[in-house]
Amino acid sequence: MNSLIPFAITIILLATLPAPANALAAVRGAMSSSLGGTGRAGLAELEGVFLNPAEVTLVPTHTLGTYYRDGYVDDGEHWHAYGIGAADPGPNVIFPGALHYFRLRDTGRSAQPADGELWHVAIGDMILPNLAIGLSGYRLHYKLRGRKAAVQWNGSLGLTWMVHKQLGLAYVLSNITNPGGDVPLGLREEREQGLGLFAEVFSIANVRFDITRREVNNVDRRMVYMGSFESMSGKFMVFRTGYKLDDEQNRRFLTAGLGLNGPRLKLNYAFEKNIEGGAGALHSVDLRLPF
């Protein structure tokens, strides 16, 4: 219990800051960001719960993490997010779980900038020796000038099957319920299905492939394709790169990043560039403290 006191204090401090907010898509750690958005399978880190709540069962130890992400995903579309999270994988808990809090700002997806906050919780459990199930819920609150506040309550259901410690498969149903009609169309988090594949190659590199499809307002059933490569460089450094093809919005992203994977400190940086857009890019930094 005492280990959660610093987390609770930081949550209170964040809640007193001026409210920057953005789309749920911008809430992603530097690891997945540098990996082209992949990570629904085999991402055994705190941020994995955003992509697949079942990944909380893979987090190896108690973890406290902070996040920062800022930049342009396209011309005129700016994302800004910062937050904090913690995971408790057990063993003295009923279910492994994770809790996050974010302040967000989204510019370009609605008629005016949207400010707000996000609370996100995820729990999971192993229902078979190699099969995990997870459930997440979130409250996404937007403030728009001159309009009634828009609130979205939603969640995701995920499965992770670790066929072997070097091979994993995943399925995720995101945003299970329909968003309220008071949420501007450009800010709605719509229902989406996703598949993920993780494989460790010769114990020197990890590869991941993810596919997602939005199930609402996607008449042509277009998909998003993601792939990534991750490898250790030396004892503590990790190199990551990825590619994302968003066939629905006609966007292509190249991503890259570096990680410091120390025994008591983990620091990650990610760079994302929409090669179909202008000169802007997204930058992400996060800090993890296992305890």
PDB file of C-alpha atoms in Angstrom:
ATOM      1  CA  MET A   1       0.000   0.000   0.000  1.00  0.00           C
ATOM      2  CA  ASN A   2       2.812   2.440   0.865  1.00  0.00           C
ATOM      3  CA  SER A   3       4.259   1.971  -2.632  1.00  0.00           C
ATOM      4  CA  LEU A   4       1.108   3.569  -4.092  1.00  0.00           C
ATOM      5  CA  ILE A   5       1.411   6.808  -2.073  1.00  0.00           C
ATOM      6  CA  PRO A   6       3.751   8.572  -4.595  1.00  0.00           C
ATOM      7  CA  PHE A   7       1.350   7.583  -7.399  1.00  0.00           C
ATOM      8  CA  ALA A   8      -1.660   9.022  -5.538  1.00  0.00           C
ATOM      9  CA  ILE A   9       0.185  12.282  -4.794  1.00  0.00           C
ATOM     10  CA  THR A  10       1.187  12.691  -8.454  1.00  0.00           C
ATOM     11  CA  ILE A  11      -2.401  12.048  -9.590  1.00  0.00           C
ATOM     12  CA  ILE A  12      -3.592  14.903  -7.349  1.00  0.00           C
ATOM     13  CA  LEU A  13      -0.896  17.256  -8.649  1.00  0.00           C
ATOM     14  CA  LEU A  14      -1.719  16.463 -12.280  1.00  0.00           C
ATOM     15  CA  ALA A  15      -5.396  17.101 -11.660  1.00  0.00           C
ATOM     16  CA  THR A  16      -4.627  20.669 -10.536  1.00  0.00           C
ATOM     17  CA  LEU A  17      -2.786  21.609 -13.732  1.00  0.00           C
ATOM     18  CA  PRO A  18      -4.444  23.482 -16.619  1.00  0.00           C
ATOM     19  CA  ALA A  19      -6.285  20.943 -18.761  1.00  0.00           C
ATOM     20  CA  PRO A  20      -4.633  19.973 -22.035  1.00  0.00           C
ATOM     21  CA  ALA A  21      -6.556  16.934 -23.773  1.00  0.00           C
ATOM     22  CA  ASN A  22      -6.749  14.926 -26.990  1.00  0.00           C
ATOM     23  CA  ALA A  23      -7.979  11.798 -28.733  1.00  0.00           C
ATOM     24  CA  LEU A  24      -7.588   8.377 -27.173  1.00  0.00           C
ATOM     25  CA  ALA A  25      -5.354   7.489 -30.126  1.00  0.00           C
ATOM     26  CA  ALA A  26      -2.743   9.896 -28.778  1.00  0.00           C
ATOM     27  CA  VAL A  27      -2.559   8.086 -25.448  1.00  0.00           C
ATOM     28  CA  ARG A  28       0.243   5.682 -26.219  1.00  0.00           C
ATOM     29  CA  GLY A  29       3.665   5.182 -24.707  1.00  0.00           C
ATOM     30  CA  ALA A  30       6.969   5.656 -26.485  1.00  0.00           C
ATOM     31  CA  MET A  31       7.492   1.923 -26.981  1.00  0.00           C
ATOM     32  CA  SER A  32       4.375   1.272 -29.075  1.00  0.00           C
ATOM     33  CA  SER A  33       4.799   4.663 -30.764  1.00  0.00           C
ATOM     34  CA  SER A  34       8.293   3.726 -31.955  1.00  0.00           C
ATOM     35  CA  LEU A  35       7.007   0.294 -33.039  1.00  0.00           C
ATOM     36  CA  GLY A  36       4.535   1.617 -35.586  1.00  0.00           C
ATOM     37  CA  GLY A  37       1.583   1.223 -33.218  1.00  0.00           C
ATOM     38  CA  THR A  38       2.094  -2.517 -32.743  1.00  0.00           C
ATOM     39  CA  GLY A  39       1.985  -4.248 -29.381  1.00  0.00           C
ATOM     40  CA  ARG A  40      -1.391  -5.965 -29.038  1.00  0.00           C
ATOM     41  CA  ALA A  41       0.527  -9.206 -28.542  1.00  0.00           C
ATOM     42  CA  GLY A  42       3.587  -9.677 -26.336  1.00  0.00           C
ATOM     43  CA  LEU A  43       4.159  -6.095 -25.156  1.00  0.00           C
ATOM     44  CA  ALA A  44       4.988  -6.914 -21.534  1.00  0.00           C
ATOM     45  CA  GLU A  45       5.071  -3.300 -20.376  1.00  0.00           C
ATOM     46  CA  LEU A  46       2.784  -0.877 -18.570  1.00  0.00           C
ATOM     47  CA  GLU A  47       1.626   0.851 -21.763  1.00  0.00           C
ATOM     48  CA  GLY A  48       0.508  -2.443 -23.313  1.00  0.00           C
ATOM     49  CA  VAL A  49      -2.852  -2.137 -21.532  1.00  0.00           C
ATOM     50  CA  PHE A  50      -3.916   0.665 -23.913  1.00  0.00           C
ATOM     51  CA  LEU A  51      -3.628  -1.680 -26.885  1.00  0.00           C
ATOM     52  CA  ASN A  52      -4.847  -4.864 -25.200  1.00  0.00           C
ATOM     53  CA  PRO A  53      -6.012  -5.058 -21.564  1.00  0.00           C
ATOM     54  CA  ALA A  54      -4.932  -8.719 -21.401  1.00  0.00           C
ATOM     55  CA  GLU A  55      -1.320  -7.507 -21.612  1.00  0.00           C
ATOM     56  CA  VAL A  56      -1.528  -6.482 -17.944  1.00  0.00           C
ATOM     57  CA  THR A  57      -0.956 -10.152 -17.105  1.00  0.00           C
ATOM     58  CA  LEU A  58       2.467  -9.973 -18.813  1.00  0.00           C
ATOM     59  CA  VAL A  59       3.820  -7.006 -16.832  1.00  0.00           C
ATOM     60  CA  PRO A  60       6.670  -8.605 -14.859  1.00  0.00           C
ATOM     61  CA  THR A  61       6.681  -6.417 -11.741  1.00  0.00           C
ATOM     62  CA  HIS A  62       5.071  -3.447 -10.006  1.00  0.00           C
ATOM     63  CA  THR A  63       5.673  -0.437 -12.240  1.00  0.00           C
ATOM     64  CA  LEU A  64       5.178   3.310 -12.068  1.00  0.00           C
ATOM     65  CA  GLY A  65       5.362   5.192 -15.378  1.00  0.00           C
ATOM     66  CA  THR A  66       5.105   8.732 -16.710  1.00  0.00           C
ATOM     67  CA  TYR A  67       4.287   9.721 -20.301  1.00  0.00           C
ATOM     68  CA  TYR A  68       4.661  12.729 -22.573  1.00  0.00           C
ATOM     69  CA  ARG A  69       3.659  12.960 -26.261  1.00  0.00           C
ATOM     70  CA  ASP A  70       3.464  16.028 -28.500  1.00  0.00           C
ATOM     71  CA  GLY A  71       3.526  16.908 -32.188  1.00  0.00           C
ATOM     72  CA  TYR A  72       1.689  16.881 -35.503  1.00  0.00           C
ATOM     73  CA  VAL A  73       0.083  13.729 -36.862  1.00  0.00           C
ATOM     74  CA  ASP A  74      -0.940  15.626 -40.022  1.00  0.00           C
ATOM     75  CA  ASP A  75      -1.159  19.185 -41.330  1.00  0.00           C
ATOM     76  CA  GLY A  76      -3.241  21.134 -38.821  1.00  0.00           C
ATOM     77  CA  GLU A  77      -3.761  18.114 -36.539  1.00  0.00           C
ATOM     78  CA  HIS A  78      -1.826  18.471 -33.312  1.00  0.00           C
ATOM     79  CA  TRP A  79      -1.742  16.004 -30.401  1.00  0.00           C
ATOM     80  CA  HIS A  80      -0.597  16.721 -26.880  1.00  0.00           C
ATOM     81  CA  ALA A  81      -0.755  14.331 -23.929  1.00  0.00           C
ATOM     82  CA  TYR A  82       0.919  13.717 -20.619  1.00  0.00           C
ATOM     83  CA  GLY A  83       0.055  11.413 -17.779  1.00  0.00           C
ATOM     84  CA  ILE A  84       1.005   8.824 -15.199  1.00  0.00           C
ATOM     85  CA  GLY A  85       0.173   5.185 -14.597  1.00  0.00           C
ATOM     86  CA  ALA A  86       0.873   2.244 -12.338  1.00  0.00           C
ATOM     87  CA  ALA A  87       0.509  -1.523 -12.587  1.00  0.00           C
ATOM     88  CA  ASP A  88       0.187  -4.168  -9.886  1.00  0.00           C
ATOM     89  CA  PRO A  89       0.632  -7.647 -11.409  1.00  0.00           C
ATOM     90  CA  GLY A  90       0.316  -9.530  -8.128  1.00  0.00           C
ATOM     91  CA  PRO A  91       0.738 -12.057  -6.682  1.00  0.00           C
ATOM     92  CA  ASN A  92      -1.238 -10.762  -3.676  1.00  0.00           C
ATOM     93  CA  VAL A  93      -4.090  -9.269  -5.708  1.00  0.00           C
ATOM     94  CA  ILE A  94      -7.368 -10.709  -6.977  1.00  0.00           C
ATOM     95  CA  PHE A  95      -6.546  -9.677 -10.561  1.00  0.00           C
ATOM     96  CA  PRO A  96      -3.470  -8.030 -12.100  1.00  0.00           C
ATOM     97  CA  GLY A  97      -4.431  -4.431 -12.817  1.00  0.00           C
ATOM     98  CA  ALA A  98      -3.285  -1.042 -14.099  1.00  0.00           C
ATOM     99  CA  LEU A  99      -4.531   2.520 -13.612  1.00  0.00           C
ATOM    100  CA  HIS A 100      -3.721   5.590 -15.755  1.00  0.00           C
ATOM    101  CA  TYR A 101      -4.564   9.263 -15.677  1.00  0.00           C
ATOM    102  CA  PHE A 102      -3.915  11.657 -18.589  1.00  0.00           C
ATOM    103  CA  ARG A 103      -4.354  15.307 -19.459  1.00  0.00           C
ATOM    104  CA  LEU A 104      -4.932  15.734 -23.175  1.00  0.00           C
ATOM    105  CA  ARG A 105      -5.352  18.282 -25.949  1.00  0.00           C
ATOM    106  CA  ASP A 106      -6.613  17.612 -29.460  1.00  0.00           C
ATOM    107  CA  THR A 107      -6.407  20.225 -32.213  1.00  0.00           C
ATOM    108  CA  GLY A 108      -7.674  19.629 -35.740  1.00  0.00           C
ATOM    109  CA  ARG A 109     -10.192  16.798 -35.376  1.00  0.00           C
ATOM    110  CA  SER A 110     -13.058  19.086 -34.355  1.00  0.00           C
ATOM    111  CA  ALA A 111     -14.061  22.650 -35.130  1.00  0.00           C
ATOM    112  CA  GLN A 112     -12.038  23.926 -32.180  1.00  0.00           C
ATOM    113  CA  PRO A 113      -9.345  22.570 -29.856  1.00  0.00           C
ATOM    114  CA  ALA A 114     -10.657  20.000 -27.377  1.00  0.00           C
ATOM    115  CA  ASP A 115      -9.341  19.960 -23.804  1.00  0.00           C
ATOM    116  CA  GLY A 116     -10.041  17.282 -21.274  1.00  0.00           C
ATOM    117  CA  GLU A 117      -8.824  14.309 -19.278  1.00  0.00           C
ATOM    118  CA  LEU A 118      -8.775  10.521 -19.346  1.00  0.00           C
ATOM    119  CA  TRP A 119      -9.050   7.909 -16.614  1.00  0.00           C
ATOM    120  CA  HIS A 120      -8.201   4.374 -17.764  1.00  0.00           C
ATOM    121  CA  VAL A 121      -8.270   1.132 -15.781  1.00  0.00           C
ATOM    122  CA  ALA A 122      -7.463  -2.413 -16.929  1.00  0.00           C
ATOM    123  CA  ILE A 123      -7.627  -5.815 -15.253  1.00  0.00           C
ATOM    124  CA  GLY A 124      -6.750  -9.266 -16.523  1.00  0.00           C
ATOM    125  CA  ASP A 125      -6.224 -12.874 -15.572  1.00  0.00           C
ATOM    126  CA  MET A 126      -4.902 -16.148 -16.955  1.00  0.00           C
ATOM    127  CA  ILE A 127      -7.902 -18.362 -17.781  1.00  0.00           C
ATOM    128  CA  LEU A 128      -5.649 -21.127 -19.143  1.00  0.00           C
ATOM    129  CA  PRO A 129      -1.896 -21.683 -18.641  1.00  0.00           C
ATOM    130  CA  ASN A 130      -1.020 -19.671 -21.775  1.00  0.00           C
ATOM    131  CA  LEU A 131      -4.248 -17.760 -22.415  1.00  0.00           C
ATOM    132  CA  ALA A 132      -4.977 -14.391 -20.789  1.00  0.00           C
ATOM    133  CA  ILE A 133      -8.133 -12.317 -20.889  1.00  0.00           C
ATOM    134  CA  GLY A 134      -8.395  -8.642 -20.031  1.00  0.00           C
ATOM    135  CA  LEU A 135     -11.008  -5.937 -19.698  1.00  0.00           C
ATOM    136  CA  SER A 136     -10.503  -2.180 -19.639  1.00  0.00           C
ATOM    137  CA  GLY A 137     -12.742   0.777 -18.997  1.00  0.00           C
ATOM    138  CA  TYR A 138     -12.186   4.487 -19.434  1.00  0.00           C
ATOM    139  CA  ARG A 139     -13.777   7.873 -18.967  1.00  0.00           C
ATOM    140  CA  LEU A 140     -12.781  10.416 -21.617  1.00  0.00           C
ATOM    141  CA  HIS A 141     -13.966  13.944 -20.829  1.00  0.00           C
ATOM    142  CA  TYR A 142     -13.757  16.802 -23.333  1.00  0.00           C
ATOM    143  CA  LYS A 143     -14.214  20.525 -22.817  1.00  0.00           C
ATOM    144  CA  LEU A 144     -14.999  22.592 -25.911  1.00  0.00           C
ATOM    145  CA  ARG A 145     -15.528  26.347 -25.806  1.00  0.00           C
ATOM    146  CA  GLY A 146     -19.162  27.301 -26.068  1.00  0.00           C
ATOM    147  CA  ARG A 147     -20.409  23.709 -25.958  1.00  0.00           C
ATOM    148  CA  LYS A 148     -21.635  21.277 -23.362  1.00  0.00           C
ATOM    149  CA  ALA A 149     -18.901  19.009 -22.015  1.00  0.00           C
ATOM    150  CA  ALA A 150     -18.686  15.708 -23.913  1.00  0.00           C
ATOM    151  CA  VAL A 151     -18.067  12.530 -21.924  1.00  0.00           C
ATOM    152  CA  GLN A 152     -17.337   9.083 -23.315  1.00  0.00           C
ATOM    153  CA  TRP A 153     -17.550   5.972 -21.149  1.00  0.00           C
ATOM    154  CA  ASN A 154     -16.197   2.931 -22.933  1.00  0.00           C
ATOM    155  CA  GLY A 155     -13.832  -0.002 -22.748  1.00  0.00           C
ATOM    156  CA  SER A 156     -12.124  -2.887 -24.477  1.00  0.00           C
ATOM    157  CA  LEU A 157     -11.960  -6.666 -24.285  1.00  0.00           C
ATOM    158  CA  GLY A 158      -8.723  -8.454 -25.151  1.00  0.00           C
ATOM    159  CA  LEU A 159      -7.222 -11.928 -25.408  1.00  0.00           C
ATOM    160  CA  THR A 160      -3.540 -12.868 -25.486  1.00  0.00           C
ATOM    161  CA  TRP A 161      -2.411 -16.395 -26.277  1.00  0.00           C
ATOM    162  CA  MET A 162       1.278 -16.966 -25.629  1.00  0.00           C
ATOM    163  CA  VAL A 163       1.731 -20.079 -27.755  1.00  0.00           C
ATOM    164  CA  HIS A 164       5.323 -20.086 -26.528  1.00  0.00           C
ATOM    165  CA  LYS A 165       7.392 -17.510 -24.675  1.00  0.00           C
ATOM    166  CA  GLN A 166       8.748 -16.581 -28.113  1.00  0.00           C
ATOM    167  CA  LEU A 167       5.401 -16.497 -29.936  1.00  0.00           C
ATOM    168  CA  GLY A 168       2.153 -14.714 -29.066  1.00  0.00           C
ATOM    169  CA  LEU A 169      -1.207 -13.962 -30.699  1.00  0.00           C
ATOM    170  CA  ALA A 170      -3.854 -11.450 -29.659  1.00  0.00           C
ATOM    171  CA  TYR A 171      -7.392 -10.307 -30.416  1.00  0.00           C
ATOM    172  CA  VAL A 172      -8.883  -7.015 -29.171  1.00  0.00           C
ATOM    173  CA  LEU A 173     -12.360  -5.510 -29.425  1.00  0.00           C
ATOM    174  CA  SER A 174     -11.985  -1.810 -28.606  1.00  0.00           C
ATOM    175  CA  ASN A 175     -14.650   0.762 -27.720  1.00  0.00           C
ATOM    176  CA  ILE A 176     -17.365  -1.832 -27.216  1.00  0.00           C
ATOM    177  CA  THR A 177     -20.272   0.582 -26.715  1.00  0.00           C
ATOM    178  CA  ASN A 178     -21.405   3.447 -28.919  1.00  0.00           C
ATOM    179  CA  PRO A 179     -20.285   6.978 -27.926  1.00  0.00           C
ATOM    180  CA  GLY A 180     -22.949   9.469 -26.904  1.00  0.00           C
ATOM    181  CA  GLY A 181     -24.537  11.763 -29.456  1.00  0.00           C
ATOM    182  CA  ASP A 182     -23.205  14.851 -27.652  1.00  0.00           C
ATOM    183  CA  VAL A 183     -19.633  13.940 -28.645  1.00  0.00           C
ATOM    184  CA  PRO A 184     -18.488  15.735 -31.842  1.00  0.00           C
ATOM    185  CA  LEU A 185     -18.109  13.289 -34.720  1.00  0.00           C
ATOM    186  CA  GLY A 186     -14.372  13.903 -35.138  1.00  0.00           C
ATOM    187  CA  LEU A 187     -13.692  13.114 -31.477  1.00  0.00           C
ATOM    188  CA  ARG A 188     -15.696   9.902 -31.136  1.00  0.00           C
ATOM    189  CA  GLU A 189     -13.883   6.721 -30.200  1.00  0.00           C
ATOM    190  CA  GLU A 190     -15.577   4.166 -32.451  1.00  0.00           C
ATOM    191  CA  ARG A 191     -15.716   0.387 -32.217  1.00  0.00           C
ATOM    192  CA  GLU A 192     -12.620  -1.339 -33.611  1.00  0.00           C
ATOM    193  CA  GLN A 193     -11.294  -4.871 -33.931  1.00  0.00           C
ATOM    194  CA  GLY A 194      -7.597  -5.747 -33.898  1.00  0.00           C
ATOM    195  CA  LEU A 195      -5.261  -8.709 -34.288  1.00  0.00           C
ATOM    196  CA  GLY A 196      -1.656  -8.909 -33.132  1.00  0.00           C
ATOM    197  CA  LEU A 197       1.315 -11.208 -33.656  1.00  0.00           C
ATOM    198  CA  PHE A 198       4.534 -11.260 -31.619  1.00  0.00           C
ATOM    199  CA  ALA A 199       7.614 -13.360 -32.354  1.00  0.00           C
ATOM    200  CA  GLU A 200      11.098 -13.484 -30.888  1.00  0.00           C
ATOM    201  CA  VAL A 201      13.689 -14.264 -33.558  1.00  0.00           C
ATOM    202  CA  PHE A 202      16.810 -16.203 -32.514  1.00  0.00           C
ATOM    203  CA  SER A 203      16.714 -14.527 -29.064  1.00  0.00           C
ATOM    204  CA  ILE A 204      18.168 -11.330 -30.554  1.00  0.00           C
ATOM    205  CA  ALA A 205      15.156  -9.452 -31.939  1.00  0.00           C
ATOM    206  CA  ASN A 206      11.385  -9.105 -31.641  1.00  0.00           C
ATOM    207  CA  VAL A 207       9.033  -8.604 -34.584  1.00  0.00           C
ATOM    208  CA  ARG A 208       5.384  -7.609 -34.357  1.00  0.00           C
ATOM    209  CA  PHE A 209       2.531  -7.326 -36.843  1.00  0.00           C
ATOM    210  CA  ASP A 210      -0.876  -5.791 -36.038  1.00  0.00           C
ATOM    211  CA  ILE A 211      -4.037  -5.221 -38.095  1.00  0.00           C
ATOM    212  CA  THR A 212      -7.030  -3.128 -37.004  1.00  0.00           C
ATOM    213  CA  ARG A 213     -10.331  -2.222 -38.607  1.00  0.00           C
ATOM    214  CA  ARG A 214     -12.828   0.401 -37.518  1.00  0.00           C
ATOM    215  CA  GLU A 215     -16.342  -1.044 -37.525  1.00  0.00           C
ATOM    216  CA  VAL A 216     -18.293   2.243 -37.672  1.00  0.00           C
ATOM    217  CA  ASN A 217     -18.282   4.820 -40.495  1.00  0.00           C
ATOM    218  CA  ASN A 218     -15.942   2.626 -42.533  1.00  0.00           C
ATOM    219  CA  VAL A 219     -18.067   1.628 -45.520  1.00  0.00           C
ATOM    220  CA  ASP A 220     -15.184   0.172 -47.532  1.00  0.00           C
ATOM    221  CA  ARG A 221     -13.948  -1.863 -44.520  1.00  0.00           C
ATOM    222  CA  ARG A 222     -10.475  -0.427 -44.857  1.00  0.00           C
ATOM    223  CA  MET A 223      -7.786  -1.469 -42.413  1.00  0.00           C
ATOM    224  CA  VAL A 224      -4.669  -0.222 -40.649  1.00  0.00           C
ATOM    225  CA  TYR A 225      -1.540  -2.355 -41.103  1.00  0.00           C
ATOM    226  CA  MET A 226       1.429  -2.129 -38.722  1.00  0.00           C
ATOM    227  CA  GLY A 227       4.798  -3.850 -38.481  1.00  0.00           C
ATOM    228  CA  SER A 228       7.882  -3.393 -36.303  1.00  0.00           C
ATOM    229  CA  PHE A 229      11.364  -4.600 -35.402  1.00  0.00           C
ATOM    230  CA  GLU A 230      13.028  -4.375 -31.980  1.00  0.00           C
ATOM    231  CA  SER A 231      16.559  -5.388 -31.011  1.00  0.00           C
ATOM    232  CA  MET A 232      18.977  -4.969 -28.111  1.00  0.00           C
ATOM    233  CA  SER A 233      22.085  -2.900 -28.786  1.00  0.00           C
ATOM    234  CA  GLY A 234      24.639  -3.556 -26.080  1.00  0.00           C
ATOM    235  CA  LYS A 235      23.646  -4.471 -22.537  1.00  0.00           C
ATOM    236  CA  PHE A 236      20.971  -1.852 -21.857  1.00  0.00           C
ATOM    237  CA  MET A 237      20.121  -0.062 -25.127  1.00  0.00           C
ATOM    238  CA  VAL A 238      17.154  -1.065 -27.297  1.00  0.00           C
ATOM    239  CA  PHE A 239      16.646   0.014 -30.920  1.00  0.00           C
ATOM    240  CA  ARG A 240      13.123   0.076 -32.371  1.00  0.00           C
ATOM    241  CA  THR A 241      11.627   0.879 -35.757  1.00  0.00           C
ATOM    242  CA  GLY A 242       8.225   0.457 -37.358  1.00  0.00           C
ATOM    243  CA  TYR A 243       5.873   1.203 -40.227  1.00  0.00           C
ATOM    244  CA  LYS A 244       2.149   1.964 -40.213  1.00  0.00           C
ATOM    245  CA  LEU A 245      -0.165   2.079 -43.227  1.00  0.00           C
ATOM    246  CA  ASP A 246      -3.550   3.642 -42.451  1.00  0.00           C
ATOM    247  CA  ASP A 247      -5.549   2.670 -45.527  1.00  0.00           C
ATOM    248  CA  GLU A 248      -8.708   4.342 -44.219  1.00  0.00           C
ATOM    249  CA  GLN A 249      -7.211   7.819 -43.807  1.00  0.00           C
ATOM    250  CA  ASN A 250      -4.529   7.454 -46.503  1.00  0.00           C
ATOM    251  CA  ARG A 251      -1.650   7.959 -44.084  1.00  0.00           C
ATOM    252  CA  ARG A 252       1.728   6.264 -43.863  1.00  0.00           C
ATOM    253  CA  PHE A 253       3.996   6.523 -40.845  1.00  0.00           C
ATOM    254  CA  LEU A 254       7.653   5.740 -40.331  1.00  0.00           C
ATOM    255  CA  THR A 255       8.629   5.351 -36.697  1.00  0.00           C
ATOM    256  CA  ALA A 256      11.837   4.855 -34.733  1.00  0.00           C
ATOM    257  CA  GLY A 257      12.996   4.979 -31.165  1.00  0.00           C
ATOM    258  CA  LEU A 258      15.602   4.200 -28.537  1.00  0.00           C
ATOM    259  CA  GLY A 259      15.236   2.711 -25.086  1.00  0.00           C
ATOM    260  CA  LEU A 260      17.387   2.577 -21.981  1.00  0.00           C
ATOM    261  CA  ASN A 261      16.450  -0.709 -20.340  1.00  0.00           C
ATOM    262  CA  GLY A 262      18.237  -0.491 -17.011  1.00  0.00           C
ATOM    263  CA  PRO A 263      17.583  -2.714 -14.002  1.00  0.00           C
ATOM    264  CA  ARG A 264      15.919   0.087 -11.991  1.00  0.00           C
ATOM    265  CA  LEU A 265      15.271   2.751 -14.614  1.00  0.00           C
ATOM    266  CA  LYS A 266      13.684   2.498 -18.054  1.00  0.00           C
ATOM    267  CA  LEU A 267      13.627   5.478 -20.413  1.00  0.00           C
ATOM    268  CA  ASN A 268      12.153   5.433 -23.937  1.00  0.00           C
ATOM    269  CA  TYR A 269      11.946   7.910 -26.814  1.00  0.00           C
ATOM    270  CA  ALA A 270       9.909   7.647 -30.031  1.00  0.00           C
ATOM    271  CA  PHE A 271       9.752   9.590 -33.285  1.00  0.00           C
ATOM    272  CA  GLU A 272       6.763   9.263 -35.654  1.00  0.00           C
ATOM    273  CA  LYS A 273       6.561  10.844 -39.080  1.00  0.00           C
ATOM    274  CA  ASN A 274       3.511  10.891 -41.353  1.00  0.00           C
ATOM    275  CA  ILE A 275       5.201  10.742 -44.739  1.00  0.00           C
ATOM    276  CA  GLU A 276       1.962  11.746 -46.451  1.00  0.00           C
ATOM    277  CA  GLY A 277       1.701  14.925 -44.361  1.00  0.00           C
ATOM    278  CA  GLY A 278       3.703  18.103 -43.872  1.00  0.00           C
ATOM    279  CA  ALA A 279       6.921  18.808 -42.025  1.00  0.00           C
ATOM    280  CA  GLY A 280       5.631  18.047 -38.529  1.00  0.00           C
ATOM    281  CA  ALA A 281       6.208  14.893 -36.494  1.00  0.00           C
ATOM    282  CA  LEU A 282       5.247  13.297 -33.186  1.00  0.00           C
ATOM    283  CA  HIS A 283       7.692  12.892 -30.301  1.00  0.00           C
ATOM    284  CA  SER A 284       7.126  10.707 -27.231  1.00  0.00           C
ATOM    285  CA  VAL A 285       9.114  10.205 -24.042  1.00  0.00           C
ATOM    286  CA  ASP A 286       8.330   7.987 -21.086  1.00  0.00           C
ATOM    287  CA  LEU A 287      10.023   6.979 -17.856  1.00  0.00           C
ATOM    288  CA  ARG A 288       9.380   3.665 -16.051  1.00  0.00           C
ATOM    289  CA  LEU A 289      10.346   2.766 -12.495  1.00  0.00           C
ATOM    290  CA  PRO A 290       9.886  -0.903 -11.529  1.00  0.00           C
ATOM    291  CA  PHE A 291       9.504  -1.397  -7.781  1.00  0.00           C
TER     292      PHE A 291
END
